PDB file of C-alpha atoms in Angstrom:
ATOM      1  CA  GLY A   1      41.647 113.715 141.728  1.00  0.00           C
ATOM      2  CA  PRO A   2      42.584 117.111 140.404  1.00  0.00           C
ATOM      3  CA  SER A   3      40.575 118.434 137.465  1.00  0.00           C
ATOM      4  CA  THR A   4      39.288 121.695 136.013  1.00  0.00           C
ATOM      5  CA  SER A   5      35.769 120.349 136.606  1.00  0.00           C
ATOM      6  CA  ALA A   6      36.394 119.673 140.325  1.00  0.00           C
ATOM      7  CA  THR A   7      35.007 122.013 142.968  1.00  0.00           C
ATOM      8  CA  GLU A   8      37.324 124.952 143.643  1.00  0.00           C
ATOM      9  CA  THR A   9      38.371 125.016 147.304  1.00  0.00           C
ATOM     10  CA  ALA A  10      40.713 128.019 147.292  1.00  0.00           C
ATOM     11  CA  GLN A  11      42.459 130.548 145.082  1.00  0.00           C
ATOM     12  CA  ILE A  12      46.149 131.309 145.101  1.00  0.00           C
ATOM     13  CA  LYS A  13      47.589 134.738 144.384  1.00  0.00           C
ATOM     14  CA  PRO A  14      49.709 135.494 141.308  1.00  0.00           C
ATOM     15  CA  GLY A  15      53.352 136.098 142.209  1.00  0.00           C
ATOM     16  CA  GLU A  16      53.096 134.349 145.590  1.00  0.00           C
ATOM     17  CA  MET A  17      55.227 131.326 146.460  1.00  0.00           C
ATOM     18  CA  TYR A  18      53.744 128.163 147.967  1.00  0.00           C
ATOM     19  CA  PRO A  19      55.465 124.999 149.227  1.00  0.00           C
ATOM     20  CA  TYR A  20      55.416 122.212 146.627  1.00  0.00           C
ATOM     21  CA  LEU A  21      54.605 118.899 148.295  1.00  0.00           C
ATOM     22  CA  ASP A  22      56.551 116.770 145.797  1.00  0.00           C
ATOM     23  CA  GLU A  23      53.483 115.111 144.295  1.00  0.00           C
ATOM     24  CA  GLU A  24      52.120 115.333 140.745  1.00  0.00           C
ATOM     25  CA  LYS A  25      49.124 113.852 138.929  1.00  0.00           C
ATOM     26  CA  LEU A  26      47.801 113.944 135.389  1.00  0.00           C
ATOM     27  CA  ASP A  27      44.173 114.727 134.649  1.00  0.00           C
ATOM     28  CA  THR A  28      42.112 112.872 132.045  1.00  0.00           C
ATOM     29  CA  SER A  29      43.378 115.140 129.246  1.00  0.00           C
ATOM     30  CA  GLY A  30      47.032 114.695 130.278  1.00  0.00           C
ATOM     31  CA  GLY A  31      47.388 118.032 132.075  1.00  0.00           C
ATOM     32  CA  LYS A  32      49.872 118.072 134.959  1.00  0.00           C
ATOM     33  CA  TRP A  33      48.720 119.074 138.457  1.00  0.00           C
ATOM     34  CA  LEU A  34      51.029 119.872 141.379  1.00  0.00           C
ATOM     35  CA  LYS A  35      50.162 119.446 145.055  1.00  0.00           C
ATOM     36  CA  ILE A  36      50.898 122.533 147.167  1.00  0.00           C
ATOM     37  CA  GLU A  37      50.307 123.828 150.675  1.00  0.00           C
ATOM     38  CA  TYR A  38      48.321 127.027 150.147  1.00  0.00           C
ATOM     39  CA  LYS A  39      47.767 127.737 153.880  1.00  0.00           C
ATOM     40  CA  LYS A  40      49.232 126.221 157.017  1.00  0.00           C
ATOM     41  CA  ASP A  41      48.030 122.599 157.077  1.00  0.00           C
ATOM     42  CA  GLU A  42      45.827 123.167 153.982  1.00  0.00           C
ATOM     43  CA  GLU A  43      46.779 121.271 150.819  1.00  0.00           C
ATOM     44  CA  GLY A  44      45.420 121.413 147.306  1.00  0.00           C
ATOM     45  CA  TRP A  45      46.158 120.954 143.631  1.00  0.00           C
ATOM     46  CA  VAL A  46      47.147 123.626 141.129  1.00  0.00           C
ATOM     47  CA  SER A  47      47.349 123.207 137.374  1.00  0.00           C
ATOM     48  CA  GLY A  48      50.893 123.122 136.018  1.00  0.00           C
ATOM     49  CA  VAL A  49      49.709 125.580 133.354  1.00  0.00           C
ATOM     50  CA  TYR A  50      49.595 128.361 135.970  1.00  0.00           C
ATOM     51  CA  VAL A  51      52.739 127.765 138.028  1.00  0.00           C
ATOM     52  CA  ASP A  52      56.508 127.527 137.764  1.00  0.00           C
ATOM     53  CA  LEU A  53      58.543 125.361 140.121  1.00  0.00           C
ATOM     54  CA  VAL A  54      61.302 127.337 141.850  1.00  0.00           C
ATOM     55  CA  LYS A  55      64.093 125.685 143.820  1.00  0.00           C
TER      56      LYS A  55
END
């Protein structure tokens, strides 16, 4: 699952908007992670500390 100790697969750019895939998980320390599509057909997790959900 998502974690700050997991291997980084991609980086997202500050200020950019990415589709939220309506899925969340908590890491072992209780931090919230959100699933996004960062490229066409490429999904990943981003820490809730670094993002804001926009409707």
